[in-house]
Coordinates of N, CA and C in Angstrom, one line a residue:
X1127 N 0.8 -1.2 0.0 CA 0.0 0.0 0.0 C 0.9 1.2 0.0
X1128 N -0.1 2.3 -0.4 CA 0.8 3.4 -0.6 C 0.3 4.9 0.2
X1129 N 0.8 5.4 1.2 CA -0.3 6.8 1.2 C 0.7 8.2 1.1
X1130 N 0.0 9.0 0.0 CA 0.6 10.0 0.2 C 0.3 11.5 0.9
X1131 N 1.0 12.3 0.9 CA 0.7 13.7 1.6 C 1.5 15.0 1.0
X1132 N 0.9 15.9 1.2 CA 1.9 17.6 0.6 C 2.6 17.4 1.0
X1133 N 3.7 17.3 0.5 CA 5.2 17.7 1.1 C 5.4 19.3 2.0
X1134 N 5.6 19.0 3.3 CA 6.2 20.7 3.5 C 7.3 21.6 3.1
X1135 N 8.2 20.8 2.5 CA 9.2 22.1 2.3 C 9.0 22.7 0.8
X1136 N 7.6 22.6 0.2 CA 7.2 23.6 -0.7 C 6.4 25.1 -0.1
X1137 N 6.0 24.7 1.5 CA 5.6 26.2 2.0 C 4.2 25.6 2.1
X1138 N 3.5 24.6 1.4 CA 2.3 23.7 1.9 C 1.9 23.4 2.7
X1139 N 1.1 23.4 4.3 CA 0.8 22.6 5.0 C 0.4 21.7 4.9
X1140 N 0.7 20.8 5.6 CA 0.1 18.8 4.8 C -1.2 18.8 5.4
X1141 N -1.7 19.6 6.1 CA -3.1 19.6 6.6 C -4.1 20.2 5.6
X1142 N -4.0 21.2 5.0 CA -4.1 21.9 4.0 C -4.8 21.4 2.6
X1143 N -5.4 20.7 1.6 CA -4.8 20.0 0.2 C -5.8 21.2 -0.8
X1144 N -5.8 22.2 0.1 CA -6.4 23.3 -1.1 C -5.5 23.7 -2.2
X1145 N -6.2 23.4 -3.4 CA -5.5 23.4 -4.8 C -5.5 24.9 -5.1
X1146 N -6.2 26.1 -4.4 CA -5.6 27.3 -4.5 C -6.4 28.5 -5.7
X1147 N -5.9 29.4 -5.7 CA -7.3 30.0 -6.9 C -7.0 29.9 -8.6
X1148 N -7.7 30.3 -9.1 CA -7.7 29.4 -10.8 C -6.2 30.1 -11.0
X1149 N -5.8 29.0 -11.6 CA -4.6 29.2 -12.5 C -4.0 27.6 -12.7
X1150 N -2.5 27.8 -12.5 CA -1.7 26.6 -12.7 C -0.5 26.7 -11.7
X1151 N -0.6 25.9 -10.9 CA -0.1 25.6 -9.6 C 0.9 24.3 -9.2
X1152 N 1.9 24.1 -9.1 CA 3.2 23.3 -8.8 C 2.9 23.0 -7.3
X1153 N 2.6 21.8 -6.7 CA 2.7 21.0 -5.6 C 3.0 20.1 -5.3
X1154 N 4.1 20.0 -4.2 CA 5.4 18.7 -4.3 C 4.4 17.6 -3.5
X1155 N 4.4 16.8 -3.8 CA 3.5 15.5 -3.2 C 4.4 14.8 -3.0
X1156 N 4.7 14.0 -1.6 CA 5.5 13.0 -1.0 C 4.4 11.5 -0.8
X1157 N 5.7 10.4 -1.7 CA 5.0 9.1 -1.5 C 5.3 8.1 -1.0
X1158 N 4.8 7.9 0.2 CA 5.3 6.8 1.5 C 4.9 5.5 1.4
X1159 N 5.9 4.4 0.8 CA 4.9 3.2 0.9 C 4.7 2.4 1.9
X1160 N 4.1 1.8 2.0 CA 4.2 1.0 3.8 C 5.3 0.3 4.1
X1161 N 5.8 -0.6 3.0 CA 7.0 -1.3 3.4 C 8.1 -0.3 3.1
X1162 N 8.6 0.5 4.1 CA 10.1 1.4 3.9 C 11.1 0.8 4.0
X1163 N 11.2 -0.4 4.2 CA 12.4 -1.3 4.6 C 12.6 -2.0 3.0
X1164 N 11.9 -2.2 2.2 CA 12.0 -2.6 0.8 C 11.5 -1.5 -0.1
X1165 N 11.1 -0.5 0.2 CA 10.8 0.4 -1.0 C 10.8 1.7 -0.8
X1166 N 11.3 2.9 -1.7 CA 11.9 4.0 -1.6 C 10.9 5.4 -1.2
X1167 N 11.1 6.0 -0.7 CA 9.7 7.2 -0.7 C 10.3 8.0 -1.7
X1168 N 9.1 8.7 -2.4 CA 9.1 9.4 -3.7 C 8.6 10.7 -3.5
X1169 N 9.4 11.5 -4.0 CA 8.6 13.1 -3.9 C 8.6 13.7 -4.9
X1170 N 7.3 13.9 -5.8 CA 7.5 14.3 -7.0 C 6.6 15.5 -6.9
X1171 N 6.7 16.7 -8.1 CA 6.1 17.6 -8.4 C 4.7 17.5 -9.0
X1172 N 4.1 17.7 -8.4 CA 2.3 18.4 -9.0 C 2.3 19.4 -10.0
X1173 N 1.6 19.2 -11.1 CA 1.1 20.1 -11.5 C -0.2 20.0 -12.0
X1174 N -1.1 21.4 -10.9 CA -2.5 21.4 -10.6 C -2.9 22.1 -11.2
X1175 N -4.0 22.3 -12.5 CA -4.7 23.2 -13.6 C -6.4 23.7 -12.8
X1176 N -6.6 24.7 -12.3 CA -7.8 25.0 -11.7 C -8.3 26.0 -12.0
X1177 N -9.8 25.4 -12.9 CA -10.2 26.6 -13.8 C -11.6 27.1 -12.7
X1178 N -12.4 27.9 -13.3 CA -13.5 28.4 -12.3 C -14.4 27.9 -12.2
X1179 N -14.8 28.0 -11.1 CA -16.4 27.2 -10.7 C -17.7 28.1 -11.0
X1180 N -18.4 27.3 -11.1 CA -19.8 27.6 -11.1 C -20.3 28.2 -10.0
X1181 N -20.8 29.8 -9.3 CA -21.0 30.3 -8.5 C -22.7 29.1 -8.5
X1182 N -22.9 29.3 -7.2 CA -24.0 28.9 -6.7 C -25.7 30.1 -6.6
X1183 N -26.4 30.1 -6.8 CA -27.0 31.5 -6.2 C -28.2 30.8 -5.5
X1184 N -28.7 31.4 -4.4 CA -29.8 30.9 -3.4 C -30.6 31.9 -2.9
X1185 N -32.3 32.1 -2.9 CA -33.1 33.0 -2.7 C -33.4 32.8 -0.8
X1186 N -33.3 33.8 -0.3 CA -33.9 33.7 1.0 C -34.9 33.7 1.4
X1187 N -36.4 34.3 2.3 CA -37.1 34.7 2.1 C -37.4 35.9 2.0
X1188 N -38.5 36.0 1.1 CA -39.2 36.9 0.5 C -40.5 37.2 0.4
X1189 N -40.9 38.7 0.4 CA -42.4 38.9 0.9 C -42.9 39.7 0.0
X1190 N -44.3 39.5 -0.3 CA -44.7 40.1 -1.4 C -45.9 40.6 -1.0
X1191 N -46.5 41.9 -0.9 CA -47.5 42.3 -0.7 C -47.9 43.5 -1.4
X1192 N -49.5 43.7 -1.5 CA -49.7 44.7 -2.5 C -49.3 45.9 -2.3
X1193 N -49.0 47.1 -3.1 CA -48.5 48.3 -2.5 C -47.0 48.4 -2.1
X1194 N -46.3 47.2 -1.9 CA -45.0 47.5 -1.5 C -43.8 47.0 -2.6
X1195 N -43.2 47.2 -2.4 CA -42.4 46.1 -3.6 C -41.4 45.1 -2.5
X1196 N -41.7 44.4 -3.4 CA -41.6 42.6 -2.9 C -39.9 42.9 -2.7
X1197 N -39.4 42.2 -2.1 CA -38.2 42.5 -0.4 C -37.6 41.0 -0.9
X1198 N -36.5 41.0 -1.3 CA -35.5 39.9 -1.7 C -34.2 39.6 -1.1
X1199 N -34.1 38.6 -0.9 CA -32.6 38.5 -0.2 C -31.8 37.2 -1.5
X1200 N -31.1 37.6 -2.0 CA -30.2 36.4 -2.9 C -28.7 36.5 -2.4
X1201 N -27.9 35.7 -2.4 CA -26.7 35.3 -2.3 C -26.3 34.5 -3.0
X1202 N -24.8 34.4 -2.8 CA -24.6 33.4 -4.4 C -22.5 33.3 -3.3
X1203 N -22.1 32.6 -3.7 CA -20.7 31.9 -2.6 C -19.8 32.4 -3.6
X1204 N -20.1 33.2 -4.8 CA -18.4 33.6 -4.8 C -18.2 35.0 -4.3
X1205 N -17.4 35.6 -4.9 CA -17.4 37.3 -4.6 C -18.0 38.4 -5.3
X1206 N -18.2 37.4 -6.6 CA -19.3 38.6 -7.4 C -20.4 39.3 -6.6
X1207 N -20.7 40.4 -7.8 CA -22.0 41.3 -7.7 C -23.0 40.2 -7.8
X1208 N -24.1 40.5 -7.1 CA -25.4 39.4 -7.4 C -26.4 41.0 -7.3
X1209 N -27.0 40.4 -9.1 CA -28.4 41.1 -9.1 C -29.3 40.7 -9.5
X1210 N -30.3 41.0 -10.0 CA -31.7 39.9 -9.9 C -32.8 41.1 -11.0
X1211 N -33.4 40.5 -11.7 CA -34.3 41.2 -12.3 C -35.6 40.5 -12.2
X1212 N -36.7 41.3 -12.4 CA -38.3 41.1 -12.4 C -38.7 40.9 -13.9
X1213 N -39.7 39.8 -13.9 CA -39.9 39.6 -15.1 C -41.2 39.8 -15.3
X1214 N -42.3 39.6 -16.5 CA -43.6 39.4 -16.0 C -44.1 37.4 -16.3
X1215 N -44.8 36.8 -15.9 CA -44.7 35.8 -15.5 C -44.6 34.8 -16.8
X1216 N -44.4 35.6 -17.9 CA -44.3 35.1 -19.0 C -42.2 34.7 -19.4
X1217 N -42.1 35.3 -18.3 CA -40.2 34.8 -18.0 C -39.4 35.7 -18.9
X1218 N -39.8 36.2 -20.2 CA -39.4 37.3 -21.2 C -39.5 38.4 -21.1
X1219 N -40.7 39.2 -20.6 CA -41.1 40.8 -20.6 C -40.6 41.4 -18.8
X1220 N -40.4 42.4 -18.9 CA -39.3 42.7 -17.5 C -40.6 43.4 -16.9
X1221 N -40.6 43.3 -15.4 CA -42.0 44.7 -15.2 C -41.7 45.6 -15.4
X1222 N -42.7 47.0 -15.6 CA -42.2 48.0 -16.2 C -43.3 49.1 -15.1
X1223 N -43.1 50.6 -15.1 CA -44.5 51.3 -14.4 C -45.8 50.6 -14.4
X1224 N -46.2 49.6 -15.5 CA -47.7 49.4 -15.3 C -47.8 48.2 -14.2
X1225 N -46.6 47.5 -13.7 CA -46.8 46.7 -12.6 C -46.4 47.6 -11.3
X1226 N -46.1 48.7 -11.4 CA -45.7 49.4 -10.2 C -44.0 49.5 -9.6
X1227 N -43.5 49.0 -10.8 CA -42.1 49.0 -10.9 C -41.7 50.1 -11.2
X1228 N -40.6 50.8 -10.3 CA -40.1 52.2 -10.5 C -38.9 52.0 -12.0
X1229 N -38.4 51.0 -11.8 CA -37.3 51.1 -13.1 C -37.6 49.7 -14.0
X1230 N -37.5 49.9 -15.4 CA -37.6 48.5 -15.9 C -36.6 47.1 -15.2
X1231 N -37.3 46.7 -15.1 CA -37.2 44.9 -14.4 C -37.1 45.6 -12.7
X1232 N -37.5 46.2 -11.8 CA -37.5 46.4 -10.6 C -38.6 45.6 -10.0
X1233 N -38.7 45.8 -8.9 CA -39.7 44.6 -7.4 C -40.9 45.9 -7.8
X1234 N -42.5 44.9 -8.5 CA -43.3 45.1 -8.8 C -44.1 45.4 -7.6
X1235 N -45.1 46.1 -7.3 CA -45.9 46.6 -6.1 C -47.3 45.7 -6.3
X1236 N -47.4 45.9 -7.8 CA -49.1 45.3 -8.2 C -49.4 44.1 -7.8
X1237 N -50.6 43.9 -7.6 CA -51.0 42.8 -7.8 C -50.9 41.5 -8.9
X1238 N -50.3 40.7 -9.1 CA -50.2 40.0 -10.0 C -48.7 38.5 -10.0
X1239 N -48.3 37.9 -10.8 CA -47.8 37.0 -11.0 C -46.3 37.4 -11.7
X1240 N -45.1 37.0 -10.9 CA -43.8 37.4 -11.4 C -42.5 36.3 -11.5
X1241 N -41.8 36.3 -12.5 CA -40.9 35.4 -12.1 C -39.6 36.4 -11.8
X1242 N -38.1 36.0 -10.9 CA -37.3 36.2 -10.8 C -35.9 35.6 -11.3
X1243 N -35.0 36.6 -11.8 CA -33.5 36.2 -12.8 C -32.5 36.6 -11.7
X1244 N -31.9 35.7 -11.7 CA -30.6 36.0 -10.3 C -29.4 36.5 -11.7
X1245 N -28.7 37.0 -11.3 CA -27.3 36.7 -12.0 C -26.1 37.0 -11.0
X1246 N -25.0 36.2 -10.8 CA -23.8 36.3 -10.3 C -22.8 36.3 -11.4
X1247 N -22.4 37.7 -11.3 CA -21.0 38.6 -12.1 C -19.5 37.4 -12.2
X1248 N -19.1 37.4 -13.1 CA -17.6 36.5 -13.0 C -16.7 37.6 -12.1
X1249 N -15.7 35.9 -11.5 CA -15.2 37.0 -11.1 C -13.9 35.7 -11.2
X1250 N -12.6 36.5 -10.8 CA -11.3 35.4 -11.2 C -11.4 34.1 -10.9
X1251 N -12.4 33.6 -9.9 CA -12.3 32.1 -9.2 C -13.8 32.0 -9.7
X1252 N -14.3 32.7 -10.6 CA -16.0 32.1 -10.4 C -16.6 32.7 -11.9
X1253 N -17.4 31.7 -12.9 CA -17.9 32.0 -14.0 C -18.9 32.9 -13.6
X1254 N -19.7 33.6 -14.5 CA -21.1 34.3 -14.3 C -21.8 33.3 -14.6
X1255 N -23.1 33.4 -14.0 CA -24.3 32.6 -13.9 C -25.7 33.4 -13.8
X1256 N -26.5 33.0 -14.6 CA -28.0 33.6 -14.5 C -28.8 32.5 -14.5
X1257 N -30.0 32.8 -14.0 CA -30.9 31.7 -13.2 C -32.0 32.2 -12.3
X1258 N -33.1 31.1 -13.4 CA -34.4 31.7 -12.4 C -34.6 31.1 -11.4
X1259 N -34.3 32.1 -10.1 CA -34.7 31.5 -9.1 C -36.1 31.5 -8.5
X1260 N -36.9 32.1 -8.8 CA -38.4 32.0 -8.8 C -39.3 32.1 -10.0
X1261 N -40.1 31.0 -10.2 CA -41.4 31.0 -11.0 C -42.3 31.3 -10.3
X1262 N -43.7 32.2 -10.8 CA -44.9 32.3 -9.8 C -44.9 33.3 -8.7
X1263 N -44.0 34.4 -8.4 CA -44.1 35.0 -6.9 C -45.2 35.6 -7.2
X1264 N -46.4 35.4 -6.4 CA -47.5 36.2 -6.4 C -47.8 37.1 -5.5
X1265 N -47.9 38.4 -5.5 CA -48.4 39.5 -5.2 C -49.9 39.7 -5.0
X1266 N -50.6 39.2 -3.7 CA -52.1 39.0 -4.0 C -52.7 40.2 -3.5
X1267 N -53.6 40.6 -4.0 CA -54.7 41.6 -3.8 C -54.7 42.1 -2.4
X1268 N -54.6 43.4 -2.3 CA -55.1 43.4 -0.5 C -56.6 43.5 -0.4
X1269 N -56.5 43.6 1.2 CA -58.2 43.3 1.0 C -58.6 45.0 1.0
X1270 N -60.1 44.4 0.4 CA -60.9 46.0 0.6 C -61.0 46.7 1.7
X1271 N -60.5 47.7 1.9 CA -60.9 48.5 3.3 C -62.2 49.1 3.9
X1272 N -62.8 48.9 2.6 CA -64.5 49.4 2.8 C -64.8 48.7 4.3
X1273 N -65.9 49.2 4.4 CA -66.8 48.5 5.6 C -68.1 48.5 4.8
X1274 N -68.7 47.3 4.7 CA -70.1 47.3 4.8 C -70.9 46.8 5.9
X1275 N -72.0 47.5 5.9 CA -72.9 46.6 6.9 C -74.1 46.3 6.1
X1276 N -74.1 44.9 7.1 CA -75.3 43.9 6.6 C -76.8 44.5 6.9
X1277 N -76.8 45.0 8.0 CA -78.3 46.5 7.8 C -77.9 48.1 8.1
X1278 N -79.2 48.5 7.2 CA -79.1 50.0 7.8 C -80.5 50.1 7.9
X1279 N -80.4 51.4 8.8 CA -82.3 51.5 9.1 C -81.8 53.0 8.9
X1280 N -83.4 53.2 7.5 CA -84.1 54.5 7.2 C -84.9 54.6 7.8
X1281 N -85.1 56.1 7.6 CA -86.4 56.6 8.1 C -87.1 56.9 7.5
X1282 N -88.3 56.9 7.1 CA -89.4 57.6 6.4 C -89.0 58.7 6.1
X1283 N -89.0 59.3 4.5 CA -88.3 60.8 4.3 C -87.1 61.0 4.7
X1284 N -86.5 60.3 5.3 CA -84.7 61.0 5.3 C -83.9 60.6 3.7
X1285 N -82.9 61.3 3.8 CA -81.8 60.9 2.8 C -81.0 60.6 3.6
X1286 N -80.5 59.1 2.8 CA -79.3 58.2 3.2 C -78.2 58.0 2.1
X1287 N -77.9 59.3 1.4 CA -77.3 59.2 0.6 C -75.8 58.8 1.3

C-alpha cells in the first residue's frame, strides 16, 4: 500500500490540500509506501490546472405584498455582484411602471404573478451565472378596506345618501 501527503518544504501545510485559486499551480506530493524497509519514498512535483467554478445563487425569504415592492434577499458563494431582475410571469417581458415597478425589471408593487433572474458577475475564481430562481411570486390583492354593513335602518323621508 501506498499513502501519500503535501510535502512541506514547498511552503504547503500537509493539513491543507487546497489546490488554491484558478490558474496553474506546482505542488510537491510525498509518496510513502508501507514497506520502507523494501521500497523507496518518492517526492515528486504536481502540476495542478484549476479553472473556475460555477458560482452557486440561493433565494432567502421573500415577501410580497400589495402596494409594497416585494423584499429579496439572494446570495450566491463567490465574490461577485449578485443582481436579480423582475420579469412578467411570461419569464421574457421585464416589469415595467404598469406593474408598479419604478425602473424596468424592478420589485413590482401590483398585484399579480412574477418570475425572478438572479445573476452572479464572473469574477477570477467564479464563472457568471444567470438563473431563475423563482417561477410564480405572487403578489395577491389586498383586502378591501371598505366596511359594509349587513343592515341599515331608514327613516321615512330621510336621505341616506
Amino acid at each position: 500500500g501506498i499513502t501519500w501527503t503535501w510535502a512541506t518544504d514547498n511552503g504547503i501545510n500537509p493539513n491543507e490540500t487546497a489546490v488554491g485559486t484558478v490558474g496553474t499551480h506546482v505542488f510537491r506530493a510525498k509518496f510513502t509506501p508501507t514497506d520502507t524497509a523494501n521500497y523507496c519514498e518518492i517526492t515528486k512535483d504536481v502540476t495542478v490546472t484549476v479553472g473556475k467554478a460555477m458560482p452557486h445563487l440561493t433565494i432567502g425569504n421573500f415577501s410580497a405584498h400589495y402596494g409594497h415592492p416585494v423584499s429579496v434577499k439572494i446570495t450566491c458563494d463567490s465574490d461577485g455582484e449578485v443582481t436579480y431582475v423582475f420579469y412578467k410571469n411570461d419569464g421574457k417581458t421585464k416589469t415595467n411602471t404598469e406593474d408598479g415597478a419604478e425602473t424596468e425589471g424592478g420589485a413590482p408593487k401590483n398585484a399579480g404573478t412574477y418570475d425572478i433572474k438572479a445573476s452572479g458577475a464572473e469574477t477570477s475564481n467564479y464563472l457568471s451565472r444567470e438563473e431563475t430562481l423563482v417561477e410564480g411570486c405572487v403578489i395577491s390583492k389586498a383586502p378591501n378596506p371598505a366596511v359594509l354593513r349587513s343592515t341599515v335602518t331608514v327613516r321615512r323621508g330621510s336621505d341616506y345618501s
